[in-house]
Each structure stands twice: as C-alpha cells, then as structure tokens.
CSV table of C-alpha atoms in Angstrom, one decimal:
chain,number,residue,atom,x,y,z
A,7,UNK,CA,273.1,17.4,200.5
A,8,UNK,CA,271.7,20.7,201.9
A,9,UNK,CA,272.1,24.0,199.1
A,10,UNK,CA,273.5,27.1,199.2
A,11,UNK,CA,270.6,28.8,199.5
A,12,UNK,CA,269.4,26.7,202.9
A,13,UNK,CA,273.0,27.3,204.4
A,14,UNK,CA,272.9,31.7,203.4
A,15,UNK,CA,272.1,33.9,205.9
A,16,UNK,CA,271.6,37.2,204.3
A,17,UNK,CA,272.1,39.9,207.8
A,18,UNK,CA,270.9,43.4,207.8
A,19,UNK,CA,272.5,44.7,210.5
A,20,UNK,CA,274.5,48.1,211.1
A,21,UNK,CA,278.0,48.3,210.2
A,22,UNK,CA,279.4,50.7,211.8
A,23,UNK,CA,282.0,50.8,214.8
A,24,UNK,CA,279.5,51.1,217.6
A,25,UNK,CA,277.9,47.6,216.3
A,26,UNK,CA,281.1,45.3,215.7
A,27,UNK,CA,281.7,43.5,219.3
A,28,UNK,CA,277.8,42.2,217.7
A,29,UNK,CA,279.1,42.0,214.3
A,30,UNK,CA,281.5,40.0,215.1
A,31,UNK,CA,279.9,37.6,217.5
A,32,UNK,CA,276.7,37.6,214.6
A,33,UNK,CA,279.8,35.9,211.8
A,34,UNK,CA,281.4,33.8,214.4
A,35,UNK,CA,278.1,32.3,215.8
A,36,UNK,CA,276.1,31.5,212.4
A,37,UNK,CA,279.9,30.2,210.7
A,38,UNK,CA,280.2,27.8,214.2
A,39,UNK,CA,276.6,26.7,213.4
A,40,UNK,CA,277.5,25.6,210.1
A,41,UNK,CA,275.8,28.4,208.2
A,42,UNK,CA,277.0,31.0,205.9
A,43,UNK,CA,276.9,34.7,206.6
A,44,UNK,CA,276.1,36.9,203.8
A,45,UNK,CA,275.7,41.1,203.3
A,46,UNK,CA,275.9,44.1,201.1
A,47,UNK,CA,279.8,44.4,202.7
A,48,UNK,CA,280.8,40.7,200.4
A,49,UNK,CA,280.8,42.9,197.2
A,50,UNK,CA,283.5,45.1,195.9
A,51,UNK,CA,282.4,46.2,193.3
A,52,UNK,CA,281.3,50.1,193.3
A,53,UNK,CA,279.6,49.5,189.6
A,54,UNK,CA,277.0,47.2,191.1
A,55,UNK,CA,273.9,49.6,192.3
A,56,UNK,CA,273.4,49.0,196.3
A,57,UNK,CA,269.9,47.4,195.8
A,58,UNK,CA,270.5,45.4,193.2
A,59,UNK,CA,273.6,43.9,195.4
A,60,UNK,CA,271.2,43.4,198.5
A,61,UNK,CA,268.4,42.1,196.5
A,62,UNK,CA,270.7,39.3,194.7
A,63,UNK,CA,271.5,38.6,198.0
A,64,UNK,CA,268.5,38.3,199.8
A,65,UNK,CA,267.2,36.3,196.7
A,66,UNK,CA,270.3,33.9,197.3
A,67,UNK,CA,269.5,33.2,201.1
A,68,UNK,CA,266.8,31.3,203.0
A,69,UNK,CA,267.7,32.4,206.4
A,70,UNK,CA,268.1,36.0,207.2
A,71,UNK,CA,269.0,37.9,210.3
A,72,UNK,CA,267.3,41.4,210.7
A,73,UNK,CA,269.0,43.7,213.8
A,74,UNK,CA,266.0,46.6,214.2
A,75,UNK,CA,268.1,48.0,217.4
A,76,UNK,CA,269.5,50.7,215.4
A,77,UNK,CA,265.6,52.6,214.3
A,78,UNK,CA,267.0,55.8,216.6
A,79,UNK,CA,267.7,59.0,215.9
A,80,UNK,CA,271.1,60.1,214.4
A,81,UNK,CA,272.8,62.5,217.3
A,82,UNK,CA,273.6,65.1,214.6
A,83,UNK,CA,271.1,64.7,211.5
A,84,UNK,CA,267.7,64.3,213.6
A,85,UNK,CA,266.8,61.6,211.6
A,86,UNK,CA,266.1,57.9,212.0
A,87,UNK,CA,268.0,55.3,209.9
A,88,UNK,CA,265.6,53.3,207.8
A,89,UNK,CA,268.2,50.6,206.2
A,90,UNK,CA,267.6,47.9,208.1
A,91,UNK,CA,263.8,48.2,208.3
A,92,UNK,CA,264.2,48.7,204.8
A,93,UNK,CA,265.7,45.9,203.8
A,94,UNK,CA,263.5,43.5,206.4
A,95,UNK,CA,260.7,45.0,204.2
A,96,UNK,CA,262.6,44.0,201.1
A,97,UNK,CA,263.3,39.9,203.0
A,98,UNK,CA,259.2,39.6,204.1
A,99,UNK,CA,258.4,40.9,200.4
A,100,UNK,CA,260.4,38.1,198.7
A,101,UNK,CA,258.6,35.7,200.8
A,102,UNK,CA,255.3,37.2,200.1
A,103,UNK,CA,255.8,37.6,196.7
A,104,UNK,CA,258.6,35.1,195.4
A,105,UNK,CA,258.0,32.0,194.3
A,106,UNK,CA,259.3,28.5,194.9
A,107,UNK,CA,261.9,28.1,197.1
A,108,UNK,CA,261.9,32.1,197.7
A,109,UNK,CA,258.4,30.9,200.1
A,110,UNK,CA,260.5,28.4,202.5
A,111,UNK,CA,262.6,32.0,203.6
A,112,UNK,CA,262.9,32.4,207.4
A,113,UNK,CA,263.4,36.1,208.7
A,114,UNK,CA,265.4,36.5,212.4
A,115,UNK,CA,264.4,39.4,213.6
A,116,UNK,CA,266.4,41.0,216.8
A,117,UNK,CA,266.2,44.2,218.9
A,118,UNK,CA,267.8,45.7,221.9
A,119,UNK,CA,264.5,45.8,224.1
A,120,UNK,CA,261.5,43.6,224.2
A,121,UNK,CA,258.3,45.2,222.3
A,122,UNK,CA,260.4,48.8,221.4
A,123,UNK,CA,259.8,47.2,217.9
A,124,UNK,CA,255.8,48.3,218.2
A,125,UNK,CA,256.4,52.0,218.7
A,126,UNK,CA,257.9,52.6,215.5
A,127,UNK,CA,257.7,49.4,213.1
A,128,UNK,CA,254.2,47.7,215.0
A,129,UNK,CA,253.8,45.7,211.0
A,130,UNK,CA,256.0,43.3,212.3
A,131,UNK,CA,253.4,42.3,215.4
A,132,UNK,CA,253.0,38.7,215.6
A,133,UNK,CA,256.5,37.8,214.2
A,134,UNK,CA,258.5,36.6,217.3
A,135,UNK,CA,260.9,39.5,217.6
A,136,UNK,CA,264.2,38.5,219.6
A,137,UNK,CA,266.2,40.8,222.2
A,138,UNK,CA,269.4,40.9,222.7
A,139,UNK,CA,270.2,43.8,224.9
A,140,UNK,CA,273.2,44.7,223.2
A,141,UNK,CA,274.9,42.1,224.4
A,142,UNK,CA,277.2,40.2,222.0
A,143,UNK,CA,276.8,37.0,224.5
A,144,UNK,CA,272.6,37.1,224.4
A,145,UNK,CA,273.2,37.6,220.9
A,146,UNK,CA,274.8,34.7,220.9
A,147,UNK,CA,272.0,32.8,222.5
A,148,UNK,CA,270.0,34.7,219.8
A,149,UNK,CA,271.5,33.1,216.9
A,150,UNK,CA,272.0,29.7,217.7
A,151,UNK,CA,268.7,28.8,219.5
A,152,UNK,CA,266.5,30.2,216.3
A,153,UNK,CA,269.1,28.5,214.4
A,154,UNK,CA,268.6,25.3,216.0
A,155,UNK,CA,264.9,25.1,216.1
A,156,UNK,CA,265.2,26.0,211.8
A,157,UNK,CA,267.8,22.8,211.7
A,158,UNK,CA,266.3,19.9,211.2
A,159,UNK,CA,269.1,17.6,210.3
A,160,UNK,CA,270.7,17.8,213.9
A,161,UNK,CA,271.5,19.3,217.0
A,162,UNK,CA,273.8,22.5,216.6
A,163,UNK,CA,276.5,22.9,219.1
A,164,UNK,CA,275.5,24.9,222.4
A,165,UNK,CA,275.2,28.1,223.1
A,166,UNK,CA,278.2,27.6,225.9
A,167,UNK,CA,280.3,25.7,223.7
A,168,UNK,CA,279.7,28.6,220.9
A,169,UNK,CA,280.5,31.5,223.4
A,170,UNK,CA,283.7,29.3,224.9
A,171,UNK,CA,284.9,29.2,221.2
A,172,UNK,CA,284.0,32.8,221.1
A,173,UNK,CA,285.7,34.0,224.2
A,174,UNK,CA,289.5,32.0,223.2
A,175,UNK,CA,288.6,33.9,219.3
A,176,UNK,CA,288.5,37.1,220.9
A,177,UNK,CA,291.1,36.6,223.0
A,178,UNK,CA,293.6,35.4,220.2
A,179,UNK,CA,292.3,37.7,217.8
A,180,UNK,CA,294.4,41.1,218.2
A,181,UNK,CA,297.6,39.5,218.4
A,182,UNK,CA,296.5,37.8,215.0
A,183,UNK,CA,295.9,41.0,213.8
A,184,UNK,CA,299.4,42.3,215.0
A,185,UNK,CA,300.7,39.3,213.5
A,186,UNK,CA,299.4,40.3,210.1
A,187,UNK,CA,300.7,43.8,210.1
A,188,UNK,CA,297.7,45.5,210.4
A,189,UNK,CA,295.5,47.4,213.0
A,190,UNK,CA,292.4,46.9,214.0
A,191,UNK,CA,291.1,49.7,211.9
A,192,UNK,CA,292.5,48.4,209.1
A,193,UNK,CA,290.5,45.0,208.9
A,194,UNK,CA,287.8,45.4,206.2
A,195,UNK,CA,284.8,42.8,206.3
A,196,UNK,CA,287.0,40.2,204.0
A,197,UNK,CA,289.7,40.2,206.1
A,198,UNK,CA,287.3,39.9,209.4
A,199,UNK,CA,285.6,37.0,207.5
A,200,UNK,CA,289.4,34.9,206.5
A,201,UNK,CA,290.8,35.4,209.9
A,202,UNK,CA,287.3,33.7,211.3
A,203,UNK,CA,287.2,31.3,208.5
A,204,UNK,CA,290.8,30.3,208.8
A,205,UNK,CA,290.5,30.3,212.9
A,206,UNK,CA,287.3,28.0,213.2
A,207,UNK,CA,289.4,25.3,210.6
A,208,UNK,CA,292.6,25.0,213.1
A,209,UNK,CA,290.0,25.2,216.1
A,210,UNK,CA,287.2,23.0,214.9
B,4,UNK,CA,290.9,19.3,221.6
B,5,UNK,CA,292.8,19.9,219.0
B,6,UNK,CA,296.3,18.5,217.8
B,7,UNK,CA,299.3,20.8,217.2
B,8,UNK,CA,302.5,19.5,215.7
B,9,UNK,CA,305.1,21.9,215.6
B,10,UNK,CA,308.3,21.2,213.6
B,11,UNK,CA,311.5,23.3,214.2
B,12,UNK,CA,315.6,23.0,214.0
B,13,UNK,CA,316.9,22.7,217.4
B,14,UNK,CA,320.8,22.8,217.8
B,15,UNK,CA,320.9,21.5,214.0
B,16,UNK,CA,318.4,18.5,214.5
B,17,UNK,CA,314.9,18.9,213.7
B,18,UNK,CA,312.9,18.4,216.5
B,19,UNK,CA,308.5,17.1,216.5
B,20,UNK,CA,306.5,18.6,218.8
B,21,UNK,CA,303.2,17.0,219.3
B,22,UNK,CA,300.8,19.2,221.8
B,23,UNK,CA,297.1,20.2,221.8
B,24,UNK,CA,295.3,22.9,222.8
B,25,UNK,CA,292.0,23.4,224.2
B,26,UNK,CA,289.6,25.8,222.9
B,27,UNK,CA,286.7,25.2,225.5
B,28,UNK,CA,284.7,27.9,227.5
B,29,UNK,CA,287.3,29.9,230.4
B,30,UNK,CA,290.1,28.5,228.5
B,31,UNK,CA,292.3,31.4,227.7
B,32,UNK,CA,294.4,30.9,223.9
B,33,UNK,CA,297.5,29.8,225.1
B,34,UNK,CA,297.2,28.3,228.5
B,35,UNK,CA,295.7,25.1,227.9
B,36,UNK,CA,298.2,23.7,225.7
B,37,UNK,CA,298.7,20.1,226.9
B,38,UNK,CA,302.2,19.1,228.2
B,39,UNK,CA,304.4,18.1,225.4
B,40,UNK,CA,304.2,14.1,224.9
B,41,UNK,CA,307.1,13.7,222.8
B,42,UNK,CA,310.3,15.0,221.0
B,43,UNK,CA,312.0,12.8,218.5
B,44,UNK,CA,314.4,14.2,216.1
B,45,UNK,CA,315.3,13.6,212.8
B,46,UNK,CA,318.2,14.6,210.6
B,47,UNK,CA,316.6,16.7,208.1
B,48,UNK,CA,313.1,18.2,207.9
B,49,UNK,CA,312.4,16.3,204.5
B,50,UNK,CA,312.1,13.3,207.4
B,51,UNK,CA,310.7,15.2,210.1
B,52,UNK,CA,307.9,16.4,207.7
B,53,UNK,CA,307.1,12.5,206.5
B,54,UNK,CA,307.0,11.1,210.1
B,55,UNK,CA,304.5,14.4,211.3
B,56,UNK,CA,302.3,13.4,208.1
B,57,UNK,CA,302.4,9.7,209.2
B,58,UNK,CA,301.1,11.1,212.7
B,59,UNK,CA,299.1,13.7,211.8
B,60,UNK,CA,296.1,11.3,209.8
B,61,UNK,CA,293.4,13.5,211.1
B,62,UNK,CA,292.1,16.0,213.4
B,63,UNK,CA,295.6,18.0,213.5
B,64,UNK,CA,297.4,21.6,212.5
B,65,UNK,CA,301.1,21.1,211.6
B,66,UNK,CA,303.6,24.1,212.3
B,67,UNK,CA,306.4,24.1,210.4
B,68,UNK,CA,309.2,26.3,211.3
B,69,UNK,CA,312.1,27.4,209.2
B,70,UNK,CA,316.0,27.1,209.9
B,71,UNK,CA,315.7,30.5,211.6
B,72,UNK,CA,313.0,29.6,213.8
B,73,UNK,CA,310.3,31.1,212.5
B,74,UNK,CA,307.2,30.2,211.3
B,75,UNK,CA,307.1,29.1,207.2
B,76,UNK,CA,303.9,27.0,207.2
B,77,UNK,CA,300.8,25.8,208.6
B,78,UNK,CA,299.2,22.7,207.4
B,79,UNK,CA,296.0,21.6,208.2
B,80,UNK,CA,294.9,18.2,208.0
B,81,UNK,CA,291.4,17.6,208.9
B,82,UNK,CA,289.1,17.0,206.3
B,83,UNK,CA,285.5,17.2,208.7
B,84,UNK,CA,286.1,20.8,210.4
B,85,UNK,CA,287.1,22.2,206.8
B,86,UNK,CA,284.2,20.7,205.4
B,87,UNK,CA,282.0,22.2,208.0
B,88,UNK,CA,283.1,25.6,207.3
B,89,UNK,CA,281.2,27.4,204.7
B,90,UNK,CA,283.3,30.2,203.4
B,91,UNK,CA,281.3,33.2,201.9
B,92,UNK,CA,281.7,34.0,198.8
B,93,UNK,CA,284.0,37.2,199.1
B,94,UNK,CA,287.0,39.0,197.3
B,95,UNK,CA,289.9,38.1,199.4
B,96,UNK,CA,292.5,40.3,200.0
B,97,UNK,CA,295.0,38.6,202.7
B,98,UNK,CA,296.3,35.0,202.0
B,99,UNK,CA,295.5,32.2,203.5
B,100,UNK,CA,298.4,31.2,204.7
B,101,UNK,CA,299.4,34.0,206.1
B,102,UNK,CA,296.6,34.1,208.1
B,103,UNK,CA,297.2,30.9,209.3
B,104,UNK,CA,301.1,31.7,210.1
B,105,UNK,CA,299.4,34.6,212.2
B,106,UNK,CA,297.2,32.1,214.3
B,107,UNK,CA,299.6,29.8,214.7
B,108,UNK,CA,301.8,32.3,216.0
B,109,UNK,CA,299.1,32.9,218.8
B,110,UNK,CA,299.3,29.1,219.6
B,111,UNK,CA,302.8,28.8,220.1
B,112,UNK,CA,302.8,32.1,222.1
C-alpha cells in the first residue's frame, strides 16, 4: 500500500490571479494522476509561522513541483520574487540533508522558457528543468509525463484523456460556482480543492 | 462513461431516469448525455429509491430530486474512483453535498 508521503506533492508555485488558469490545471492534473496536491494555502491557521508551515510540508511530501516562471521583476517594486526559488532551495536541502525516506524526494522543476533558468538560478544546471510556456495544456503534459516515469506501480492515464477531463471541468466549472452562490473571486484554495475533489468522484 | 440516475416526481409518480454522460476529450458537459434508456415509475420515492440502489451496484451518481423538483441529494456509489481520489488534508468550508447538488445541477442542465 503506497504512503502518504509517496502520494504528497508539496507545489511551490505562485498564487496569485495571473497564475490560476496553471493553478488550476497543476490540482486537477496531479489529483487525476492519483497524487495529492499540497501547499502553504492548505493551512488556516495565521498562529503557525509561514516557514514552519512550508517546511512541515515539504518534510511531509516525496514529490514536489517547483514553477521558477515567476523569478521577474515586480512592475511597481523593481524587485524580483524569491519564494519560489526559496523554497526549491528549502526541497533540494531536505534531500541533501534529510535522512531516510527524506533522500527518495523527487523535485519537478518547471519554467516558462527553456534554459531562462541559467541566467538567474544557473545552481540548478544539470537538473532536467521542464517548460511549459505558460500554457496550462503543456503544463499538463508537464505533470503527468514526470509523473509517470516516477510511478512505478502503473501506467497513469494520458495526457489527452487528462486534458479531455480537464476541458468538460472547466467547462462545467462556473455554473458550479453559480450554483453554490458564490463568484469566482470568492473561491478560496479549499473550496477550489472540494469542487475538484467532489467533481473527479462523480466523473471518475 | 459514467451512469446518472436521476429520480424526480412527475405528475405525482416518481419517475427513474437512467442516463450517462461522457466526460472524454471535445465532449462539452452537457451534450453527451446518452439517450434516456428507461422510465419506470413507482408510487412513492421510498420505492423508487430501493429499485435505483438495486441498479445503481457500481460505477453510478444518483440524483435525487425533491417534490418540488429540485435537487435534495446526490449519492455516489462507486467505491474505485473514490478510492482513487486523495483528498488533501485541508479546512473545509463548503459541504460536500452541496457541492455535489451544484455539479449535478451542471449534468442535468
């Protein structure tokens, strides 16, 4: 029987508007692979110190999905945002420096260009960095086919059967949220994760 | 493909409604449903509900509608694809069963 921590994947990914149609297709793709999406959003609690929430995390999943596309400048600070390199740095340095099962820990690692990663995080040379060119559908791709060659039990579904499921979700999914009473600003990351949990079980 | 039961009052009988609906690629939500198969009635829903559990052994979502006609309860019976989802270990804030009622609105649209 395979554990929790083989099925977590821990994803360090933006949140913010500009990334959900890949946010989205990121939760749908790993749940339809049989996996478990985990993040910093899972955790209500504003007592619990940011880090420690990420590390518990991180320590709790094998797999982990790392989007670098966002290492840009913000438009009005100037500055880059570090998070999500941050927090790869966090995933390799459990591997390198956990123990036990903390050493089996895969890292996903995804940007929007082929080799943009060497110009401002080159460290990561040698890992096989994946693009996805912003495009929810190569994302996708992204997800399953890494997924797949980690899954040695069996075959996972294919990419076009995950993106035909995908397309019906998304078409379905604003009258759902109509249907609840709410807009699409209201949905918060545990009411993305129910509608996509309850969907896939009358789909599936 | 998946196998939708609807249950509902029709003109004072209660009516089964067995259907499916296919979720595969270039399939929109809705227009795939197959043709209805069957309708049989039955007096009350207590009855209409036991023959749609006899039916529904596996693989199927049952819609249950209320007197009014709208939507009081989905039921899903299928043990594998539940299994296969692993739900994440958040806070929840909607119900379950209302987001299912929302769904299944979607499927009967």
């Amino acid at each position: 029987m395979t554990s929790d921590f083989e099925l977590n994947v821990f994803i360090n990914c933006p949140f913010d508007k500009k990334y959900t149609p890949l946010f989205d297709a990121l939760l749908f793709s790993i749940y339809l692979c049989g996996y478990r999406p985990r993040c910093a959003l899972e955790i209500d609690n504003s007592a619990q110190v940011r880090i420690e929430k990420i590390n518990n995390i991180i320590r709790e999943c094998k797999i982990s999905f790392h989007d670098i596309s966002r290492t840009e400048l913000d438009k009005d600070s100037k500055l880059p945002r570090f998070n999500m390199p941050f927090e790869l740095g966090l995933f390799l340095g459990s591997i390198a420096f956990g123990s036990g099962e903390q050493k089996e820990k895969i890292a996903i690692i995804a940007d929007k260009e082929k080799f943009r990663y060497q110009k401002f995080i080159s460290d990561v040379a040698g890992q096989d960095i994946k693009t996805h060119n912003n495009n929810p559908e190569d994302l996708i791709k992204v997800v399953r086919n890494t997924l797949n060659s980690i899954n040695r039990e069996k075959p996972l579904p294919g990419a076009t059967y995950i993106l035909g499921k995908y397309e019906v979700f998304q078409k379905g999914k604003p009258a759902i949220i109509r249907n609840l009473s709410l807009t699409k600003e209201d949905i918060t990351y545990s009411d993305k994760i129910q509608i996509i949990e309850n969907w896939l079980q009358m789909n599936l | 493909m998946k196998k939708v039961i609807t249950v509902k009052n029709q003109g004072g009988k209660w009516v089964t409604r067995s259907g499916g609906y296919s979720t595969g690629k270039s399939h929109s939500f809705t227009e795939k449903r197959s043709e209805k198969k069957s309708e049989p009635t039955y007096k009350t829903k207590d009855e209409a509900l036991r023959a749609v559990r006899r039916e529904s052994t596996n693989g199927s979502v049952i819609i249950l509608h209320n007197q009014s006609g709208k939507i009081a309860k989905v039921i899903i019976h299928d043990r594998e694809s539940a299994s296969k989802i692993k739900k994440a270990p958040i806070t929840k804030k909607l119900s379950d069963q209302d987001i299912q009622i929302a769904i299944a609105k979607v499927i009967e649209r």
